[in-house]
Structures are given as C-alpha cells and as structure tokens.
Amino acid sequence: MLKIYNSLAREKQAFVPITPGSVRMYVCGMTVYDYCHLGHARVLVVFDMVQRWLRASGLHVTYVRNITDIDDKIIKRAHDNQQSIGELTARFIACMDEDAAALGVDKPDHEPRATAYVPQMLELIGQLERNGLAYQAAGGDVNFSVRKFPDYGKLSGKSIDDLRAGDRVEVDGAKEDPLDFVLWKTAREGEPSWPSPWGNGRPGWHIECSAMSSELLGKHFDIHGGGQDLQFPHHENEIAQSEGAHRCHFVNYWMHNGFVRVADEKMSKSLGNFFTIREILKKYDPEVLRFFILRAHYRSPLNYSDSHLDDARQALSRLYTALKAADAAVKVEVEVEVDWHEPHAQRFKQAMNDDFNTPEACAVLFDLAGEINRQHSSALVSQLRGLAGLLGLLKRDPQAFLQAAPASDGETSVEHIEALIADRLTAKQRKDYGAADRIRGELQAAGIILEDGASGTTWRRS
RNA sequence: GGCGCGAUAGCAAAGCGGUUAUGCACCGGAUUGCAAAUCCGUUCAGCCCGGUUCGACUCCGGGUCGCGCCUCCA
C-alpha cells in the first residue's frame, strides 16, 4: 500500500485514489523566461519518478504539468530582449523540453499553457465574484478576498492575522485586506491583454493553475505537486480559488519537494546562486544528475556541489560496472520484466511505497549490484535493470555510460584510445611492461582508465 | 514577530526501540606482471541535557545550532 506525505495533513497517509485504479495529478511547472536551473530539474525529476511509480503500481495516471507563458517577468524579459513574448516563451519552452528529455523525464500527458486557458480563468473569476469572494478594486484589478474564505491558511498552517503582508513589500492600497491577491490585472500600456467583463487585462498567476487543473482533471483530483516554495502563497491561493469557486474539495494529496541548495542556502533566481541544467550537463552526464537527485529523498534539502556530483558519478558507475561484467547474457534496450516475488524487488517496492523513498530504493540497487558481481546471475541482472528502469536509470549500454565523455570534452578520440590499447597489448605480449605501463599512464593522465579483464582490455573514463 | 523543517560516521544519505543501511573515500587481504575492476574483511556514527524503557540514533520534554516560508521563486 502506497503512503504519501500529505503537506495538507502534515503526515504520511495511505493513498486512496478518488476513482479506483486511476490517478489525476497536477504539478506546477515552469515560468518560461529563462533556462531551467537545478531547482527546476528537481521538480521535473521528482514528479517524473512519482508518475512512473504510480504507473508501475498499476494505476492509470493522468499527469498534467503546466507552463506559465504570461507573467510580469516574461513581459519584462521580452521587453529587455526586444523580442515578442511569443518568441521568448517558445525559445525557453524548447530549452526546457531539451533539458527534460536529457534528464530522462517523460512527457506529461498534458502540458497546458496559461495563455490558452484565459476563457476558463474568466469563468472562474466570474464564479468567485458571484460567490462573493472576489471584488474589483479602485484601480480596476479584480482581487480575491481572503477574509471571506474561512479555510484560508489551511495548507500552509498560517493564520491571516499572523501573516505580515506588507512587511517586506509595499501593499497595494486598493486592496480590502493586504493579503488579498490579484485574480485579474488591469491592462497597462504596451502589455498584452485580453478583454473581460472587468475590462482589458491579464490573469494573475494563481488563477492560471486553478483554471487549468479543473479544466483537465476536474474540480476534485488526487495529487497536486510543486516546489516547497509554492506552498505559500501559490498553493494556498489555488485552494482558495478552486474551493471558493467550485464549492467542493479541491485536492486530496499535496506533495512538495525540498529545495536544491548551494552552500546551505536555497538556490534561487533572486539569490542569483543558481546553476542551469545545461551548464551542469557540460560537465556531467545527465543520468548522473538524475541519479544525484533521486538518491536523496524528495522532501529533503539537496546540497549541490561538484564534489557531490563526482560522488554520484562514482556510485552510478558501480551499478553500470556490475551490468557490464554480467551483461553479456542480457540484451540491452529490451524492456525487462521485474519479478516482484524476488526479495530485492520486494524491498524496492516497500521503499517506494513508503512515500517514494528513493534513497532506500537505490540502496537495494547497490545490494543487487553486489550480488551480481558475486554470482553473475542473469536473473538478477534483469532485476537490477528492471527496478532501476522504474526510476528512469540504467537504461543505457554500460559501456556507453562508462565511456561517455562530458559534452565539453572531446579531446581524446575513441580511435586514439583504441590504437594506444593495441600498442600496449603488443608491448605486453613482448613482456615490455615498462612500455605498457607508460601507455596506461598516458591514458590515465587523459582521464582514461584501462581494465585488463579475462576477455581483453576495456576502458572507461575516470 | 508568526509558522514549519532539520541535526546520523571524513563526505553524501536512509531505515529502525535490541540484529551489516547504502554509495564515495580510507585501511588490511585475495586477485593482477603491476594496476584497474571485483571479492573478503576492518575502521569510522547518531548536536547537548533530562525522561520513558530491561534496552534509545530511533519515543517524550527542554535547550543549542542550521535552514525555509510569511515578496516573485521549483
């Protein structure tokens, strides 16, 4: 039985889908005005893992991850770049798709863009107004009235009176309460706008998700995910909007992934301490990055540093090395069936069912690798490949992984390496170990490690 | 000021009221021409102070420290 830590209840709860056998899940995706950074990578990978495990558990999954393609930052960036908003967002959506694909992230079932759902947002705002929860302020903005929604604060555990809106940011004087948030922003000169009953304008950020989720998943669905920083105010506001408009329960399970940190500080655009995915992929294999993310629990903070990624690479190499040694018997690229009665698979399943405990699941993979190194059992090789595959790992040919060069490095060609290995073999046959070792040293200096096995010499990158 | 999370060996990171987590690194041995990989073995833990218990890293209470949210942020 799958248990999920529900941010709403602040405890692990047994997962019971609304419709038996199927799951509807919504995750807040990117605002596309820049390259994705490591924090985005974590959301992408974590919820991809969740989605995979739900499917592996036999559930029919509808996974929605939205794209915010209209917002203040997008407008500003497009203006700064002197390009249209459409050009800007198209470019960064393409970049996001590339990054996600590199990380082995499956395409969600739906990737709605905010600009395509304005009618639904207007409908929702209208309903909120009819329900007495929205009002048009002096300046023309339509706001949500938090005081009129008694449950406000139930997700974040905050009470309206304790919140100190305006402490750090100037409050819009036209709001009835400082915490009221905007549903519809009145059009400003030079900014994109849509016609509406409240005048030309554009949607507030929070209403986008409420509109897209109910349109694609219904008014009441199973799982809503996102980064921890969205819990308040974004998700709190989504609840207020959706439950306020639909008068029914919105989401059963709220999942929030922990932050990526640098030197113990949250990685964020505002702090400027972020690394983009593509920047990291110049130095590290994308699978190493995926593994780095999954070997930590999704709710824990994840500290980024080069040495941690080096460590992850070494660890992942151990798994691939085990496959390499035993792989002759098992074909690559073949979908492997997991034998769920086998003890390792049982442990794996138990770990994953315990709120997606991927660190424990990874430990099972390493135990399996050790067993394979001892026994060279092809049954265990399929178990390793099959289980790792459910995490989106170990899908490649081991040799290809072990020999893969970072994108930025293309100095030592495979031909050159193989020529030197042949030279070394001749030297070894002459028992000229001095010459053989010199060649090996030369390659080692270039980051190539040689391994003399029973069936000849193989190489990998250090 | 309000609310929340965390503190595990050199580093990273889980479970668990009593029995090896796991990975990297380190040390000893096997293997190897020597290495690498692999195997076997060893060493290295649980912020502090109380309490509960036959027994606590694990439960409870109190500290200390760190982090996050309360502003756009994954």
XYZ file of C-alpha atoms (C1' of nucleotides) in Angstrom:
536
model
C 0.000 0.000 0.000
C 1.394 3.340 -1.105
C 1.772 6.033 1.514
C 2.260 9.675 0.623
C 3.319 12.511 2.858
C 0.457 14.943 2.512
C 1.508 18.541 3.174
C -2.109 19.339 3.953
C -2.220 16.841 6.828
C 1.494 17.030 7.668
C 1.739 13.273 7.825
C 2.109 10.204 5.687
C -1.262 8.900 4.603
C -2.402 5.824 2.762
C -3.016 6.769 -0.843
C -6.587 6.135 -1.907
C -7.443 7.376 -5.398
C -10.753 9.127 -5.970
C -11.508 6.799 -8.843
C -10.267 3.297 -8.054
C -7.398 2.355 -10.354
C -6.608 5.801 -11.650
C -4.810 8.927 -10.507
C -5.131 12.516 -11.589
C -2.052 14.595 -10.809
C -1.174 18.226 -11.401
C 2.276 19.744 -10.934
C 3.198 23.408 -11.162
C 5.725 23.708 -13.921
C 7.960 26.457 -15.171
C 7.544 30.107 -15.917
C 9.376 30.234 -19.201
C 11.530 33.339 -19.349
C 14.937 31.771 -18.740
C 16.832 28.486 -18.756
C 15.808 25.852 -16.245
C 18.052 25.610 -13.214
C 18.790 22.751 -10.876
C 15.743 23.513 -8.765
C 13.582 23.021 -11.812
C 15.480 19.838 -12.579
C 14.486 18.528 -9.189
C 10.764 19.136 -9.724
C 10.949 17.611 -13.169
C 12.765 14.500 -11.998
C 10.950 14.031 -8.705
C 7.463 14.130 -10.167
C 8.583 12.085 -13.133
C 9.664 9.457 -10.615
C 6.307 9.733 -8.828
C 4.424 9.387 -12.067
C 6.491 6.336 -13.055
C 5.956 4.620 -9.734
C 2.198 5.238 -9.825
C 2.083 3.671 -13.286
C 4.327 0.811 -12.184
C 1.849 0.221 -9.377
C -0.781 -0.472 -11.986
C -2.630 2.829 -11.768
C -3.885 4.721 -14.770
C -2.237 8.139 -14.461
C -3.213 11.473 -15.950
C -0.287 13.758 -15.350
C -0.568 17.475 -16.029
C 2.350 19.882 -15.760
C 1.578 23.423 -16.775
C 3.617 26.113 -18.447
C 3.232 29.716 -17.351
C 3.748 31.716 -20.506
C 2.404 35.077 -19.386
C 3.586 36.965 -16.313
C 5.461 40.086 -15.206
C 8.898 38.573 -15.603
C 8.152 37.273 -19.057
C 6.872 40.673 -20.158
C 9.917 42.391 -18.741
C 12.393 39.933 -20.225
C 10.785 40.099 -23.660
C 10.947 43.864 -23.487
C 14.606 43.793 -22.389
C 15.464 41.378 -25.182
C 13.423 43.405 -27.660
C 11.575 40.342 -28.794
C 7.966 39.306 -28.712
C 6.584 37.387 -25.790
C 5.736 34.525 -28.126
C 9.307 34.313 -29.379
C 10.723 34.396 -25.880
C 8.448 31.741 -24.457
C 8.768 29.467 -27.499
C 12.515 29.585 -27.140
C 12.569 28.714 -23.469
C 9.903 26.051 -23.808
C 12.144 24.394 -26.384
C 15.085 24.639 -23.978
C 13.026 23.163 -21.171
C 11.975 20.272 -23.400
C 15.614 19.590 -24.253
C 16.674 19.662 -20.615
C 13.805 17.442 -19.525
C 14.496 14.945 -22.278
C 18.185 14.830 -21.365
C 17.235 14.032 -17.777
C 15.052 11.163 -18.897
C 11.841 12.921 -17.890
C 8.760 11.554 -19.611
C 6.410 14.000 -21.292
C 3.382 14.705 -19.084
C 0.022 13.709 -20.518
C -0.897 17.379 -20.783
C 1.286 20.475 -20.792
C -1.219 23.308 -20.802
C -0.054 26.855 -21.418
C -1.700 29.590 -19.414
C -2.441 31.788 -22.436
C -4.615 29.036 -23.902
C -6.904 28.980 -20.850
C -7.914 32.604 -20.410
C -11.635 31.899 -21.024
C -11.601 29.283 -18.265
C -9.886 31.741 -15.938
C -12.502 34.397 -16.645
C -15.217 31.861 -15.971
C -13.601 31.021 -12.651
C -13.207 34.660 -11.654
C -16.847 35.259 -12.540
C -17.883 32.376 -10.333
C -15.786 33.744 -7.481
C -17.443 37.112 -7.892
C -20.893 35.522 -7.858
C -19.887 33.633 -4.719
C -18.939 36.906 -3.094
C -15.233 36.098 -2.870
C -13.907 38.489 -5.487
C -14.218 42.222 -5.920
C -12.972 44.798 -8.372
C -10.774 47.352 -6.638
C -10.439 51.023 -7.388
C -7.611 50.630 -9.860
C -9.549 48.036 -11.847
C -7.773 44.906 -10.576
C -10.012 42.054 -9.520
C -8.883 40.632 -6.189
C -9.667 37.602 -4.097
C -10.969 38.468 -0.664
C -9.112 36.177 1.733
C -11.180 37.212 4.756
C -14.254 35.755 3.113
C -12.697 32.320 2.677
C -12.647 30.778 6.158
C -10.241 27.960 5.265
C -7.545 30.375 4.116
C -4.239 29.176 5.549
C -5.111 25.511 5.940
C -2.320 24.281 3.672
C 0.474 26.499 4.911
C -0.629 26.477 8.540
C -0.736 30.232 8.603
C -3.444 32.354 10.089
C -4.430 35.537 8.333
C -3.797 37.574 11.428
C -0.272 36.257 11.843
C 0.756 36.952 8.303
C 2.526 40.212 7.922
C 1.734 41.281 4.414
C 3.465 44.469 3.546
C 6.264 43.875 5.993
C 8.625 43.351 3.161
C 6.707 44.649 0.201
C 4.553 47.699 -0.336
C 0.870 46.845 -0.222
C -1.498 47.938 -2.927
C -3.737 50.443 -1.175
C -6.768 49.435 -3.232
C -6.949 46.022 -1.585
C -9.553 45.466 1.097
C -7.069 43.360 3.019
C -3.309 43.448 2.474
C -3.339 39.690 1.870
C -5.900 39.797 -0.899
C -4.302 38.630 -4.094
C -4.988 39.600 -7.654
C -7.081 37.447 -9.979
C -7.191 39.791 -12.949
C -4.771 42.618 -13.592
C -5.967 45.683 -15.407
C -4.233 46.206 -18.720
C -1.312 48.537 -18.847
C 0.027 50.391 -21.840
C 2.226 48.221 -24.001
C 1.411 44.981 -22.221
C -0.555 42.095 -23.653
C -4.170 41.939 -22.567
C -7.420 40.082 -23.060
C -10.928 41.522 -22.972
C -13.008 40.655 -19.914
C -16.150 41.738 -18.040
C -13.808 43.742 -15.779
C -12.060 45.471 -18.636
C -8.992 44.568 -20.619
C -6.343 42.858 -18.595
C -4.397 39.698 -17.956
C -4.655 36.900 -15.424
C -2.966 36.788 -12.056
C -0.552 33.933 -11.575
C -2.546 31.837 -9.144
C -5.755 31.689 -11.168
C -3.914 30.011 -14.042
C -3.342 26.806 -12.150
C -6.862 26.659 -10.751
C -8.302 27.068 -14.245
C -6.003 24.597 -15.994
C -6.268 21.903 -13.351
C -10.059 21.902 -13.200
C -10.337 22.000 -16.971
C -8.052 18.997 -17.465
C -8.526 16.994 -14.275
C -11.849 18.108 -12.870
C -12.797 20.122 -9.809
C -11.571 17.462 -7.424
C -8.453 15.423 -8.131
C -5.870 13.299 -6.371
C -2.392 14.808 -6.252
C -1.048 18.302 -6.617
C 2.695 18.829 -6.527
C 5.312 21.516 -6.743
C 8.314 23.020 -5.030
C 8.123 23.783 -1.349
C 8.253 27.491 -2.019
C 4.904 27.283 -3.797
C 3.101 26.048 -0.722
C 2.505 29.621 0.295
C 1.077 31.678 -1.171
C 0.604 29.957 -4.537
C -0.974 26.681 -3.483
C -2.862 28.264 -0.616
C -4.354 30.669 -3.125
C -5.175 27.885 -5.551
C -7.168 26.177 -2.830
C -8.992 29.395 -2.015
C -9.848 29.970 -5.677
C -10.816 26.448 -6.619
C -12.764 25.611 -3.489
C -14.228 29.084 -3.366
C -15.490 28.856 -6.930
C -16.491 25.199 -7.100
C -17.680 24.824 -3.529
C -16.106 21.393 -3.305
C -12.902 19.803 -2.081
C -10.032 20.560 -4.454
C -7.058 18.239 -3.945
C -6.623 15.172 -1.737
C -2.828 14.953 -1.506
C -0.414 17.875 -1.663
C 3.203 16.979 -2.349
C 6.101 19.409 -2.030
C 9.669 18.680 -2.958
C 12.585 20.160 -0.996
C 14.942 22.799 -2.314
C 18.233 22.478 -4.016
C 20.787 24.393 -2.011
C 24.206 25.807 -2.619
C 26.415 26.178 0.407
C 23.372 25.566 2.618
C 21.339 28.331 1.024
C 18.320 27.926 -1.173
C 19.180 28.030 -4.843
C 17.013 30.670 -6.422
C 16.883 33.213 -9.135
C 16.523 36.010 -6.631
C 19.666 34.978 -4.773
C 21.466 34.535 -8.070
C 23.196 31.399 -6.800
C 21.675 29.076 -9.352
C 23.188 26.692 -11.852
C 21.303 25.971 -15.025
C 20.752 22.415 -16.115
C 22.616 22.909 -19.348
C 25.547 24.415 -17.522
C 25.849 21.281 -15.414
C 25.373 18.971 -18.358
C 28.510 20.424 -19.906
C 30.439 18.713 -17.153
C 28.256 15.809 -16.087
C 26.287 13.083 -17.740
C 22.546 13.792 -17.463
C 21.960 10.410 -15.883
C 24.427 11.319 -13.145
C 22.344 14.399 -12.428
C 19.151 12.351 -12.374
C 20.754 9.843 -10.032
C 22.080 12.649 -7.829
C 18.530 13.928 -7.426
C 16.965 10.525 -6.804
C 19.491 9.269 -4.288
C 18.176 11.888 -1.865
C 14.634 11.815 -0.542
C 12.404 14.217 -2.452
C 11.431 16.155 0.655
C 14.977 16.640 1.967
C 17.126 19.574 1.059
C 19.660 18.694 -1.612
C 23.026 20.386 -1.477
C 24.653 20.914 -4.810
C 28.391 20.914 -5.397
C 30.746 19.491 -7.972
C 32.173 17.038 -5.488
C 28.705 15.696 -4.724
C 28.133 15.127 -8.394
C 31.537 13.452 -8.683
C 30.461 11.185 -5.868
C 27.178 10.427 -7.613
C 29.034 9.610 -10.783
C 31.273 7.128 -8.977
C 28.262 5.496 -7.407
C 26.350 5.196 -10.648
C 29.477 3.779 -12.273
C 29.412 0.959 -9.776
C 25.961 -0.035 -10.961
C 26.922 0.148 -14.601
C 30.147 -1.744 -13.897
C 28.172 -4.593 -12.411
C 25.976 -4.651 -15.503
C 28.982 -4.520 -17.772
C 30.564 -7.510 -16.092
C 27.420 -9.616 -16.305
C 25.633 -8.107 -19.214
C 26.684 -10.470 -21.951
C 23.683 -12.638 -21.169
C 21.100 -9.864 -21.181
C 20.214 -7.788 -24.180
C 20.348 -4.034 -23.854
C 17.336 -1.843 -24.709
C 14.946 -4.661 -24.005
C 12.103 -3.902 -21.635
C 12.774 -6.075 -18.626
C 10.024 -7.575 -16.539
C 10.565 -7.309 -12.812
C 9.974 -10.444 -10.766
C 8.116 -8.922 -7.835
C 8.402 -12.049 -5.722
C 12.182 -11.771 -5.588
C 13.432 -10.317 -2.262
C 15.243 -7.292 -3.705
C 12.158 -6.314 -5.665
C 10.090 -6.661 -2.512
C 12.384 -4.317 -0.640
C 12.388 -1.894 -3.534
C 8.630 -1.852 -3.658
C 8.358 -1.401 0.058
C 10.743 1.558 -0.070
C 8.914 3.222 -2.943
C 5.567 2.676 -1.313
C 6.856 4.442 1.764
C 6.446 7.964 0.431
C 8.731 7.355 -2.543
C 11.831 6.508 -0.539
C 14.245 6.546 -3.457
C 17.424 6.537 -1.287
C 16.351 3.211 0.155
C 15.346 2.001 -3.292
C 18.806 2.952 -4.546
C 20.391 1.021 -1.678
C 18.536 -2.036 -2.991
C 20.064 -1.444 -6.406
C 23.536 -1.439 -4.879
C 22.853 -4.610 -2.945
C 21.713 -6.150 -6.178
C 24.891 -4.982 -7.911
C 26.984 -6.629 -5.211
C 25.053 -9.857 -5.644
C 25.538 -9.706 -9.400
C 29.274 -9.168 -9.013
C 29.400 -12.295 -6.891
C 27.100 -14.550 -8.868
C 26.811 -13.130 -12.385
C 23.186 -14.232 -12.317
C 21.276 -13.067 -15.350
C 18.040 -13.183 -13.372
C 19.463 -10.605 -11.005
C 20.730 -8.532 -13.899
C 17.172 -8.222 -15.177
C 16.025 -7.347 -11.691
C 18.609 -4.580 -11.481
C 17.773 -3.246 -14.903
C 14.072 -3.579 -14.329
C 13.985 -1.867 -10.947
C 16.413 0.878 -11.932
C 14.359 1.380 -15.069
C 11.381 2.284 -12.914
C 13.457 5.186 -11.634
C 14.487 6.051 -15.163
C 18.027 4.800 -14.545
C 20.377 2.206 -16.062
C 18.670 2.219 -19.414
C 21.833 2.511 -21.428
C 24.536 0.169 -22.569
C 27.021 0.050 -19.660
C 29.988 0.586 -21.936
C 28.308 3.652 -23.411
C 27.803 5.144 -19.974
C 31.264 4.318 -18.696
C 32.919 5.697 -21.801
C 30.714 8.740 -22.264
C 32.641 11.977 -22.356
C 31.235 15.167 -20.868
C 29.792 17.413 -23.537
C 32.573 19.944 -23.134
C 35.359 17.415 -23.553
C 36.134 15.841 -26.873
C 39.880 15.679 -26.821
C 40.731 12.017 -26.677
C 39.097 10.221 -29.555
C 37.970 6.646 -29.286
C 40.175 5.698 -32.232
C 43.196 7.144 -30.493
C 42.382 5.302 -27.289
C 41.916 2.019 -29.068
C 45.119 2.451 -31.020
C 47.032 3.007 -27.798
C 45.389 -0.025 -26.225
C 46.527 -2.111 -29.198
C 50.073 -0.754 -28.826
C 50.017 -1.608 -25.165
C 48.830 -5.137 -25.918
C 51.794 -5.672 -28.237
C 54.129 -4.359 -25.569
C 52.570 -6.682 -23.011
C 52.979 -9.643 -25.303
C 56.687 -8.781 -25.577
C 56.649 -8.549 -21.764
C 57.774 -4.973 -22.174
C 55.863 -3.844 -19.091
C 57.701 -0.540 -18.977
C 56.259 0.462 -22.333
C 52.835 -0.971 -21.464
C 52.687 0.985 -18.230
C 53.825 4.149 -19.946
C 50.868 3.898 -22.336
C 48.498 3.205 -19.497
C 49.872 6.195 -17.604
C 49.485 8.402 -20.618
C 45.852 7.424 -20.997
C 45.250 7.807 -17.303
C 46.543 11.356 -17.466
C 43.945 11.934 -20.175
C 41.218 10.595 -17.913
C 41.076 7.108 -19.383
C 41.292 4.099 -17.118
C 42.239 0.714 -18.534
C 40.997 -2.547 -17.140
C 42.551 -5.857 -18.122
C 39.858 -8.487 -17.904
C 39.612 -12.114 -18.877
C 38.263 -11.175 -22.288
C 40.759 -8.441 -23.019
C 41.312 -4.826 -22.095
C 38.428 -2.412 -21.688
C 38.465 1.276 -20.912
C 36.330 3.866 -19.205
C 36.545 7.492 -18.275
C 37.636 8.345 -14.774
C 7.276 38.649 15.373
C 4.271 34.144 13.365
C 4.558 29.227 11.173
C 7.336 24.940 9.618
C 11.553 21.586 8.723
C 16.155 19.530 10.037
C 20.731 17.959 13.132
C 23.424 10.328 11.616
C 30.376 8.244 10.723
C 35.842 12.014 6.567
C 31.758 13.340 2.726
C 26.723 12.152 0.971
C 22.325 9.815 2.712
C 18.169 6.094 4.640
C 15.618 2.698 7.773
C 14.930 1.040 12.574
C 13.090 0.691 20.296
C 17.564 -4.502 20.749
C 20.230 -7.665 14.849
C 25.621 -5.021 8.442
C 21.672 0.529 5.658
C 23.701 2.135 1.070
C 27.368 4.985 -2.039
C 32.096 7.645 -2.182
C 36.769 7.997 0.462
C 40.227 5.292 3.927
C 42.843 0.752 5.835
C 44.145 -4.836 5.577
C 43.779 -9.269 2.470
C 42.538 -12.100 -2.192
C 43.033 -11.450 -7.431
C 46.566 -8.993 -11.163
C 53.172 -8.857 -14.480
C 51.882 -4.180 -11.938
C 47.297 -1.744 -11.979
C 42.015 -1.046 -12.566
C 37.550 -3.518 -11.667
C 35.736 -7.236 -8.421
C 35.534 -10.170 -3.911
C 36.553 -10.866 1.529
C 37.488 -8.233 5.992
C 38.351 -3.925 9.302
C 37.853 1.043 10.986
C 34.683 5.365 11.316
C 28.068 7.404 13.619
C 23.799 9.479 15.612
C 24.180 18.167 18.447
C 23.535 18.885 24.100
C 20.678 17.917 28.760
C 16.881 15.287 31.054
C 12.838 11.495 30.907
C 10.188 6.776 29.433
C 12.212 1.628 28.869
C 15.304 -4.411 30.687
C 17.290 -1.685 26.435
C 17.006 4.687 22.519
C 20.379 7.025 16.994
C 15.128 5.620 16.954
C 9.745 7.634 21.646
C 8.741 12.206 25.077
C 10.308 17.096 27.216
C 13.808 21.192 27.311
C 17.965 23.560 25.095
C 21.585 24.787 21.103
C 22.611 25.342 16.117
C 21.184 25.365 10.862
C 17.520 26.045 7.044
C 12.880 27.533 4.878
C 8.066 30.179 4.330
C 5.450 34.769 5.786
C 7.506 39.145 -1.551
C 8.247 36.764 -7.418
C 10.519 31.927 -6.862
C 10.592 24.676 -8.282
